[in-house]
GROMACS .gro file of N, CA and C in nm:
model
  432
    1MET      N    1   0.085  -0.118   0.000
    1MET     CA    2   0.000   0.000   0.000
    1MET      C    3   0.090   0.124   0.000
    2SER      N    4   0.055   0.223  -0.082
    2SER     CA    5   0.137   0.344  -0.092
    2SER      C    6   0.120   0.432   0.031
    3LYS      N    7   0.215   0.524   0.046
    3LYS     CA    8   0.212   0.616   0.159
    3LYS      C    9   0.082   0.698   0.159
    4ASN      N   10   0.040   0.747   0.042
    4ASN     CA   11  -0.083   0.826   0.033
    4ASN      C   12  -0.205   0.744   0.072
    5ASN      N   13  -0.208   0.618   0.034
    5ASN     CA   14  -0.320   0.532   0.073
    5ASN      C   15  -0.323   0.513   0.224
    6TRP      N   16  -0.208   0.495   0.286
    6TRP     CA   17  -0.201   0.481   0.432
    6TRP      C   18  -0.252   0.608   0.500
    7ILE      N   19  -0.211   0.722   0.448
    7ILE     CA   20  -0.256   0.850   0.505
    7ILE      C   21  -0.408   0.861   0.495
    8ASN      N   22  -0.462   0.825   0.379
    8ASN     CA   23  -0.608   0.830   0.360
    8ASN      C   24  -0.680   0.737   0.457
    9VAL      N   25  -0.628   0.617   0.473
    9VAL     CA   26  -0.689   0.519   0.563
    9VAL      C   27  -0.683   0.569   0.708
   10LEU      N   28  -0.569   0.619   0.749
   10LEU     CA   29  -0.554   0.665   0.888
   10LEU      C   30  -0.638   0.790   0.914
   11PHE      N   31  -0.646   0.880   0.817
   11PHE     CA   32  -0.729   0.999   0.833
   11PHE      C   33  -0.876   0.958   0.845
   12LEU      N   34  -0.921   0.868   0.759
   12LEU     CA   35  -1.059   0.819   0.765
   12LEU      C   36  -1.085   0.747   0.898
   13ALA      N   37  -0.989   0.668   0.943
   13ALA     CA   38  -1.003   0.597   1.070
   13ALA      C   39  -1.019   0.697   1.186
   14SER      N   40  -0.945   0.808   1.181
   14SER     CA   41  -0.958   0.908   1.288
   14SER      C   42  -1.099   0.968   1.289
   15ILE      N   43  -1.156   0.990   1.172
   15ILE     CA   44  -1.292   1.044   1.164
   15ILE      C   45  -1.394   0.940   1.211
   16LEU      N   46  -1.377   0.816   1.170
   16LEU     CA   47  -1.468   0.709   1.213
   16LEU      C   48  -1.462   0.689   1.365
   17PHE      N   49  -1.343   0.702   1.423
   17PHE     CA   50  -1.326   0.692   1.568
   17PHE      C   51  -1.405   0.804   1.637
   18ILE      N   52  -1.397   0.924   1.583
   18ILE     CA   53  -1.471   1.037   1.639
   18ILE      C   54  -1.621   1.011   1.630
   19ILE      N   55  -1.666   0.966   1.513
   19ILE     CA   56  -1.809   0.939   1.495
   19ILE      C   57  -1.856   0.830   1.590
   20ARG      N   58  -1.776   0.726   1.604
   20ARG     CA   59  -1.812   0.615   1.693
   20ARG      C   60  -1.837   0.663   1.836
   21LEU      N   61  -1.749   0.749   1.886
   21LEU     CA   62  -1.761   0.791   2.025
   21LEU      C   63  -1.854   0.910   2.047
   22THR      N   64  -1.892   0.979   1.940
   22THR     CA   65  -1.980   1.094   1.958
   22THR      C   66  -2.124   1.068   1.917
   23MET      N   67  -2.147   0.963   1.841
   23MET     CA   68  -2.282   0.937   1.790
   23MET      C   69  -2.346   0.810   1.846
   24PHE      N   70  -2.267   0.726   1.908
   24PHE     CA   71  -2.320   0.598   1.958
   24PHE      C   72  -2.291   0.584   2.106
   25THR      N   73  -2.377   0.510   2.174
   25THR     CA   74  -2.360   0.483   2.316
   25THR      C   75  -2.237   0.397   2.337
   26GLU      N   76  -2.162   0.432   2.441
   26GLU     CA   77  -2.045   0.351   2.481
   26GLU      C   78  -2.055   0.332   2.631
   27SER      N   79  -2.120   0.222   2.672
   27SER     CA   80  -2.150   0.201   2.814
   27SER      C   81  -2.024   0.188   2.899
   28SER      N   82  -1.917   0.134   2.843
   28SER     CA   83  -1.795   0.118   2.923
   28SER      C   84  -1.736   0.252   2.964
   29LEU      N   85  -1.767   0.357   2.888
   29LEU     CA   86  -1.719   0.491   2.921
   29LEU      C   87  -1.829   0.580   2.976
   30GLY      N   88  -1.952   0.526   2.983
   30GLY     CA   89  -2.065   0.604   3.030
   30GLY      C   90  -2.109   0.711   2.931
   31ILE      N   91  -2.083   0.690   2.804
   31ILE     CA   92  -2.115   0.788   2.700
   31ILE      C   93  -2.252   0.759   2.642
   32GLY      N   94  -2.338   0.860   2.641
   32GLY     CA   95  -2.469   0.850   2.578
   32GLY      C   96  -2.569   0.765   2.652
   33GLU      N   97  -2.552   0.749   2.781
   33GLU     CA   98  -2.643   0.664   2.856
   33GLU      C   99  -2.753   0.741   2.927
   34GLY      N  100  -2.726   0.863   2.965
   34GLY     CA  101  -2.825   0.941   3.038
   34GLY      C  102  -2.904   1.032   2.946
   35LYS      N  103  -2.984   1.117   3.009
   35LYS     CA  104  -3.060   1.215   2.934
   35LYS      C  105  -2.965   1.322   2.883
   36GLY      N  106  -2.984   1.363   2.759
   36GLY     CA  107  -2.900   1.466   2.699
   36GLY      C  108  -2.944   1.605   2.737
   37GLY      N  109  -2.878   1.703   2.679
   37GLY     CA  110  -2.911   1.842   2.705
   37GLY      C  111  -2.822   1.935   2.625
   38ILE      N  112  -2.826   2.062   2.663
   38ILE     CA  113  -2.750   2.164   2.593
   38ILE      C  114  -2.675   2.250   2.695
   39ASN      N  115  -2.549   2.279   2.669
   39ASN     CA  116  -2.472   2.375   2.746
   39ASN      C  117  -2.406   2.472   2.649
   40LEU      N  118  -2.443   2.601   2.660
   40LEU     CA  119  -2.384   2.704   2.575
   40LEU      C  120  -2.295   2.800   2.654
   41VAL      N  121  -2.271   2.767   2.780
   41VAL     CA  122  -2.188   2.853   2.866
   41VAL      C  123  -2.046   2.796   2.867
   42PRO      N  124  -1.950   2.869   2.809
   42PRO     CA  125  -1.812   2.817   2.805
   42PRO      C  126  -1.759   2.787   2.944
   43PHE      N  127  -1.693   2.673   2.956
   43PHE     CA  128  -1.624   2.624   3.077
   43PHE      C  129  -1.720   2.577   3.187
   44TYR      N  130  -1.852   2.582   3.165
   44TYR     CA  131  -1.946   2.539   3.268
   44TYR      C  132  -1.930   2.390   3.298
   45THR      N  133  -1.931   2.308   3.196
   45THR     CA  134  -1.920   2.163   3.218
   45THR      C  135  -1.786   2.127   3.279
   46MET      N  136  -1.681   2.195   3.234
   46MET     CA  137  -1.548   2.168   3.291
   46MET      C  138  -1.548   2.196   3.440
   47ARG      N  139  -1.601   2.312   3.479
   47ARG     CA  140  -1.607   2.349   3.622
   47ARG      C  141  -1.696   2.253   3.700
   48ASP      N  142  -1.812   2.222   3.642
   48ASP     CA  143  -1.906   2.133   3.710
   48ASP      C  144  -1.841   1.996   3.736
   49LEU      N  145  -1.774   1.942   3.637
   49LEU     CA  146  -1.709   1.812   3.654
   49LEU      C  147  -1.597   1.819   3.758
   50LEU      N  148  -1.524   1.930   3.758
   50LEU     CA  149  -1.412   1.944   3.850
   50LEU      C  150  -1.459   1.956   3.995
   51PHE      N  151  -1.566   2.031   4.019
   51PHE     CA  152  -1.607   2.060   4.156
   51PHE      C  153  -1.723   1.976   4.208
   52HIS      N  154  -1.799   1.909   4.121
   52HIS     CA  155  -1.917   1.837   4.167
   52HIS      C  156  -1.920   1.690   4.127
   53HIS      N  157  -1.815   1.643   4.064
   53HIS     CA  158  -1.809   1.503   4.022
   53HIS      C  159  -1.671   1.449   4.058
   54SER      N  160  -1.649   1.324   4.026
   54SER     CA  161  -1.518   1.265   4.058
   54SER      C  162  -1.411   1.321   3.964
   55PHE      N  163  -1.288   1.318   4.011
   55PHE     CA  164  -1.177   1.363   3.929
   55PHE      C  165  -1.164   1.277   3.804
   56GLY      N  166  -1.200   1.150   3.816
   56GLY     CA  167  -1.199   1.060   3.700
   56GLY      C  168  -1.296   1.105   3.592
   57ASP      N  169  -1.415   1.151   3.633
   57ASP     CA  170  -1.512   1.203   3.535
   57ASP      C  171  -1.456   1.327   3.466
   58PHE      N  172  -1.391   1.413   3.543
   58PHE     CA  173  -1.330   1.534   3.488
   58PHE      C  174  -1.225   1.498   3.383
   59ILE      N  175  -1.137   1.405   3.418
   59ILE     CA  176  -1.031   1.362   3.326
   59ILE      C  177  -1.090   1.295   3.203
   60LEU      N  178  -1.185   1.202   3.224
   60LEU     CA  179  -1.244   1.129   3.112
   60LEU      C  180  -1.307   1.226   3.012
   61ASN      N  181  -1.384   1.321   3.061
   61ASN     CA  182  -1.451   1.414   2.970
   61ASN      C  183  -1.353   1.510   2.903
   62ASN      N  184  -1.272   1.577   2.982
   62ASN     CA  185  -1.186   1.683   2.927
   62ASN      C  186  -1.068   1.628   2.848
   63ILE      N  187  -0.991   1.542   2.909
   63ILE     CA  188  -0.876   1.484   2.838
   63ILE      C  189  -0.926   1.394   2.725
   64GLY      N  190  -1.037   1.325   2.750
   64GLY     CA  191  -1.095   1.239   2.646
   64GLY      C  192  -1.133   1.316   2.521
   65ASN      N  193  -1.195   1.434   2.537
   65ASN     CA  194  -1.231   1.516   2.422
   65ASN      C  195  -1.108   1.565   2.346
   66ILE      N  196  -1.003   1.596   2.418
   66ILE     CA  197  -0.879   1.640   2.353
   66ILE      C  198  -0.817   1.523   2.276
   67ILE      N  199  -0.804   1.409   2.341
   67ILE     CA  200  -0.743   1.292   2.278
   67ILE      C  201  -0.825   1.244   2.159
   68LEU      N  202  -0.956   1.255   2.169
   68LEU     CA  203  -1.044   1.211   2.060
   68LEU      C  204  -1.009   1.279   1.928
   69PHE      N  205  -0.976   1.408   1.932
   69PHE     CA  206  -0.948   1.482   1.809
   69PHE      C  207  -0.800   1.492   1.776
   70LEU      N  208  -0.714   1.443   1.862
   70LEU     CA  209  -0.570   1.450   1.838
   70LEU      C  210  -0.528   1.377   1.710
   71PRO      N  211  -0.571   1.254   1.686
   71PRO     CA  212  -0.531   1.188   1.560
   71PRO      C  213  -0.583   1.262   1.436
   72PHE      N  214  -0.704   1.316   1.446
   72PHE     CA  215  -0.759   1.394   1.335
   72PHE      C  216  -0.667   1.511   1.302
   73GLY      N  217  -0.626   1.584   1.403
   73GLY     CA  218  -0.535   1.698   1.384
   73GLY      C  219  -0.398   1.655   1.332
   74PHE      N  220  -0.354   1.537   1.373
   74PHE     CA  221  -0.224   1.487   1.329
   74PHE      C  222  -0.226   1.452   1.180
   75PHE      N  223  -0.329   1.383   1.136
   75PHE     CA  224  -0.335   1.339   0.997
   75PHE      C  225  -0.390   1.446   0.901
   76LEU      N  226  -0.453   1.549   0.955
   76LEU     CA  227  -0.511   1.655   0.873
   76LEU      C  228  -0.411   1.719   0.776
   77PRO      N  229  -0.294   1.765   0.822
   77PRO     CA  230  -0.201   1.827   0.727
   77PRO      C  231  -0.136   1.727   0.631
   78MET      N  232  -0.135   1.600   0.666
   78MET     CA  233  -0.084   1.500   0.573
   78MET      C  234  -0.183   1.478   0.460
   79ARG      N  235  -0.311   1.481   0.494
   79ARG     CA  236  -0.416   1.456   0.396
   79ARG      C  237  -0.444   1.579   0.311
   80PHE      N  238  -0.438   1.697   0.372
   80PHE     CA  239  -0.466   1.822   0.302
   80PHE      C  240  -0.347   1.916   0.318
   81ARG      N  241  -0.267   1.924   0.215
   81ARG     CA  242  -0.143   2.005   0.219
   81ARG      C  243  -0.170   2.153   0.244
   82LYS      N  244  -0.290   2.200   0.210
   82LYS     CA  245  -0.322   2.342   0.228
   82LYS      C  246  -0.347   2.376   0.375
   83ILE      N  247  -0.364   2.275   0.458
   83ILE     CA  248  -0.374   2.298   0.603
   83ILE      C  249  -0.230   2.306   0.653
   84ASP      N  250  -0.171   2.424   0.636
   84ASP     CA  251  -0.028   2.440   0.663
   84ASP      C  252   0.002   2.537   0.776
   85LYS      N  253  -0.102   2.579   0.846
   85LYS     CA  254  -0.085   2.670   0.960
   85LYS      C  255  -0.177   2.626   1.072
   86LEU      N  256  -0.135   2.650   1.195
   86LEU     CA  257  -0.213   2.611   1.312
   86LEU      C  258  -0.354   2.670   1.311
   87PRO      N  259  -0.372   2.799   1.278
   87PRO     CA  260  -0.509   2.852   1.276
   87PRO      C  261  -0.602   2.778   1.179
   88LYS      N  262  -0.550   2.734   1.066
   88LYS     CA  263  -0.632   2.657   0.972
   88LYS      C  264  -0.675   2.525   1.034
   89SER      N  265  -0.585   2.460   1.105
   89SER     CA  266  -0.621   2.332   1.169
   89SER      C  267  -0.727   2.356   1.277
   90PHE      N  268  -0.712   2.465   1.353
   90PHE     CA  269  -0.813   2.499   1.454
   90PHE      C  270  -0.950   2.517   1.389
   91LEU      N  271  -0.955   2.588   1.277
   91LEU     CA  272  -1.083   2.612   1.210
   91LEU      C  273  -1.148   2.483   1.161
   92VAL      N  274  -1.068   2.394   1.103
   92VAL     CA  275  -1.122   2.267   1.054
   92VAL      C  276  -1.171   2.182   1.172
   93GLY      N  277  -1.091   2.174   1.279
   93GLY     CA  278  -1.132   2.099   1.398
   93GLY      C  279  -1.257   2.157   1.460
   94MET      N  280  -1.265   2.290   1.466
   94MET     CA  281  -1.383   2.355   1.522
   94MET      C  282  -1.505   2.327   1.434
   95PHE      N  283  -1.489   2.335   1.303
   95PHE     CA  284  -1.600   2.308   1.212
   95PHE      C  285  -1.654   2.166   1.231
   96LEU      N  286  -1.564   2.066   1.236
   96LEU     CA  287  -1.607   1.928   1.256
   96LEU      C  288  -1.677   1.912   1.391
   97SER      N  289  -1.622   1.973   1.493
   97SER     CA  290  -1.680   1.962   1.627
   97SER      C  291  -1.819   2.028   1.633
   98VAL      N  292  -1.833   2.145   1.574
   98VAL     CA  293  -1.964   2.213   1.573
   98VAL      C  294  -2.065   2.129   1.496
   99LEU      N  295  -2.023   2.071   1.385
   99LEU     CA  296  -2.111   1.984   1.307
   99LEU      C  297  -2.162   1.867   1.393
  100ILE      N  298  -2.072   1.806   1.467
  100ILE     CA  299  -2.109   1.695   1.556
  100ILE      C  300  -2.206   1.744   1.663
  101GLU      N  301  -2.178   1.858   1.723
  101GLU     CA  302  -2.265   1.910   1.829
  101GLU      C  303  -2.404   1.944   1.775
  102ILE      N  304  -2.413   1.991   1.652
  102ILE     CA  305  -2.543   2.019   1.591
  102ILE      C  306  -2.622   1.890   1.572
  103VAL      N  307  -2.555   1.786   1.524
  103VAL     CA  308  -2.622   1.656   1.509
  103VAL      C  309  -2.669   1.605   1.645
  104GLN      N  310  -2.587   1.623   1.748
  104GLN     CA  311  -2.623   1.575   1.881
  104GLN      C  312  -2.743   1.649   1.940
  105LEU      N  313  -2.773   1.768   1.888
  105LEU     CA  314  -2.893   1.840   1.932
  105LEU      C  315  -3.019   1.756   1.913
  106PHE      N  316  -3.017   1.672   1.811
  106PHE     CA  317  -3.135   1.594   1.775
  106PHE      C  318  -3.130   1.450   1.828
  107MET      N  319  -3.034   1.424   1.915
  107MET     CA  320  -3.020   1.291   1.974
  107MET      C  321  -3.057   1.301   2.122
  108PRO      N  322  -3.158   1.228   2.167
  108PRO     CA  323  -3.211   1.245   2.303
  108PRO      C  324  -3.113   1.209   2.415
  109ASN      N  325  -3.015   1.126   2.386
  109ASN     CA  326  -2.923   1.082   2.491
  109ASN      C  327  -2.784   1.146   2.478
  110ARG      N  328  -2.774   1.256   2.405
  110ARG     CA  329  -2.645   1.322   2.385
  110ARG      C  330  -2.650   1.466   2.433
  111TRP      N  331  -2.536   1.517   2.474
  111TRP     CA  332  -2.521   1.656   2.515
  111TRP      C  333  -2.461   1.736   2.401
  112THR      N  334  -2.516   1.853   2.377
  112THR     CA  335  -2.455   1.953   2.289
  112THR      C  336  -2.389   2.051   2.383
  113ASP      N  337  -2.256   2.062   2.374
  113ASP     CA  338  -2.181   2.135   2.476
  113ASP      C  339  -2.070   2.217   2.412
  114ILE      N  340  -2.071   2.347   2.440
  114ILE     CA  341  -1.967   2.437   2.388
  114ILE      C  342  -1.829   2.395   2.439
  115ASP      N  343  -1.824   2.338   2.558
  115ASP     CA  344  -1.695   2.291   2.612
  115ASP      C  345  -1.637   2.180   2.524
  116ASP      N  346  -1.722   2.095   2.469
  116ASP     CA  347  -1.674   1.991   2.378
  116ASP      C  348  -1.609   2.054   2.254
  117VAL      N  349  -1.672   2.160   2.203
  117VAL     CA  350  -1.615   2.228   2.085
  117VAL      C  351  -1.477   2.284   2.120
  118LEU      N  352  -1.465   2.347   2.237
  118LEU     CA  353  -1.336   2.404   2.278
  118LEU      C  354  -1.230   2.296   2.293
  119LEU      N  355  -1.265   2.188   2.361
  119LEU     CA  356  -1.169   2.080   2.385
  119LEU      C  357  -1.133   2.005   2.257
  120ASN      N  358  -1.232   1.979   2.172
  120ASN     CA  359  -1.206   1.911   2.046
  120ASN      C  360  -1.116   1.995   1.955
  121THR      N  361  -1.143   2.126   1.952
  121THR     CA  362  -1.060   2.216   1.872
  121THR      C  363  -0.917   2.217   1.926
  122LEU      N  364  -0.903   2.219   2.056
  122LEU     CA  365  -0.770   2.212   2.118
  122LEU      C  366  -0.700   2.083   2.081
  123GLY      N  367  -0.772   1.971   2.084
  123GLY     CA  368  -0.714   1.843   2.046
  123GLY      C  369  -0.665   1.842   1.902
  124THR      N  370  -0.744   1.903   1.813
  124THR     CA  371  -0.702   1.913   1.673
  124THR      C  372  -0.572   1.992   1.664
  125GLY      N  373  -0.566   2.104   1.734
  125GLY     CA  374  -0.445   2.187   1.731
  125GLY      C  375  -0.324   2.117   1.789
  126ILE      N  376  -0.343   2.041   1.895
  126ILE     CA  377  -0.232   1.967   1.953
  126ILE      C  378  -0.184   1.859   1.856
  127GLY      N  379  -0.278   1.788   1.793
  127GLY     CA  380  -0.240   1.687   1.695
  127GLY      C  381  -0.165   1.747   1.578
  128TYR      N  382  -0.213   1.862   1.529
  128TYR     CA  383  -0.145   1.932   1.420
  128TYR      C  384  -0.003   1.972   1.464
  129SER      N  385   0.008   2.029   1.582
  129SER     CA  386   0.139   2.074   1.633
  129SER      C  387   0.234   1.957   1.650
  130LEU      N  388   0.184   1.845   1.697
  130LEU     CA  389   0.266   1.724   1.711
  130LEU      C  390   0.319   1.681   1.575
  131PHE      N  391   0.232   1.681   1.473
  131PHE     CA  392   0.276   1.648   1.338
  131PHE      C  393   0.387   1.742   1.293
  132LYS      N  394   0.369   1.873   1.313
  132LYS     CA  395   0.469   1.971   1.268
  132LYS      C  396   0.603   1.950   1.339
  133VAL      N  397   0.599   1.924   1.468
  133VAL     CA  398   0.722   1.901   1.545
  133VAL      C  399   0.793   1.776   1.494
  134LEU      N  400   0.719   1.667   1.479
  134LEU     CA  401   0.781   1.543   1.431
  134LEU      C  402   0.831   1.557   1.288
  135ASN      N  403   0.761   1.634   1.208
  135ASN     CA  404   0.804   1.658   1.070
  135ASN      C  405   0.935   1.738   1.069
  136GLN      N  406   0.947   1.836   1.155
  136GLN     CA  407   1.069   1.916   1.164
  136GLN      C  408   1.186   1.830   1.214
  137ILE      N  409   1.160   1.742   1.309
  137ILE     CA  410   1.265   1.652   1.359
  137ILE      C  411   1.312   1.561   1.246
  138GLU      N  412   1.219   1.508   1.168
  138GLU     CA  413   1.255   1.422   1.055
  138GLU      C  414   1.340   1.498   0.953
  139ILE      N  415   1.301   1.621   0.921
  139ILE     CA  416   1.378   1.703   0.827
  139ILE      C  417   1.517   1.729   0.883
  140TYR      N  418   1.525   1.762   1.010
  140TYR     CA  419   1.653   1.789   1.075
  140TYR      C  420   1.743   1.665   1.073
  141MET      N  421   1.685   1.549   1.099
  141MET     CA  422   1.763   1.426   1.102
  141MET      C  423   1.816   1.390   0.963
  142LYS      N  424   1.738   1.417   0.861
  142LYS     CA  425   1.783   1.390   0.725
  142LYS      C  426   1.896   1.483   0.682
  143GLU      N  427   1.888   1.608   0.728
  143GLU     CA  428   1.991   1.706   0.692
  143GLU      C  429   2.118   1.686   0.773
  144GLY      N  430   2.101   1.640   0.896
  144GLY     CA  431   2.214   1.630   0.988
  144GLY      C  432   2.298   1.514   0.960
   0.00000   0.00000   0.00000
């Protein structure tokens, strides 16, 4: 399989992974089991989880949302060469996250949450930055 085919497969896998965890119930993680709702107040869910729930719930939700979009951000510039700056990756990650949150509005067991958009966008940016750093290291090693 060619390098471009691998990139396409891994990029698609990152999107399918996101869809799997945002659109379907995952009882082992407690995702999509309760009644859904809407939060449009930035940082409300983060604060609520930190001060009124277990630290594990806080980590699962916040770090989980970041990690969920990290592979997407990593493979994004490999798949689309025009995504060559961090702000572009943030915009694409935010667009995908907002799209998911809009779909979740119509799902009775899902939350539409601005905090998810913030965390998912951050995860995309971290994945993109990780790609850029590793790419620079590879270029440096080849030159050195």
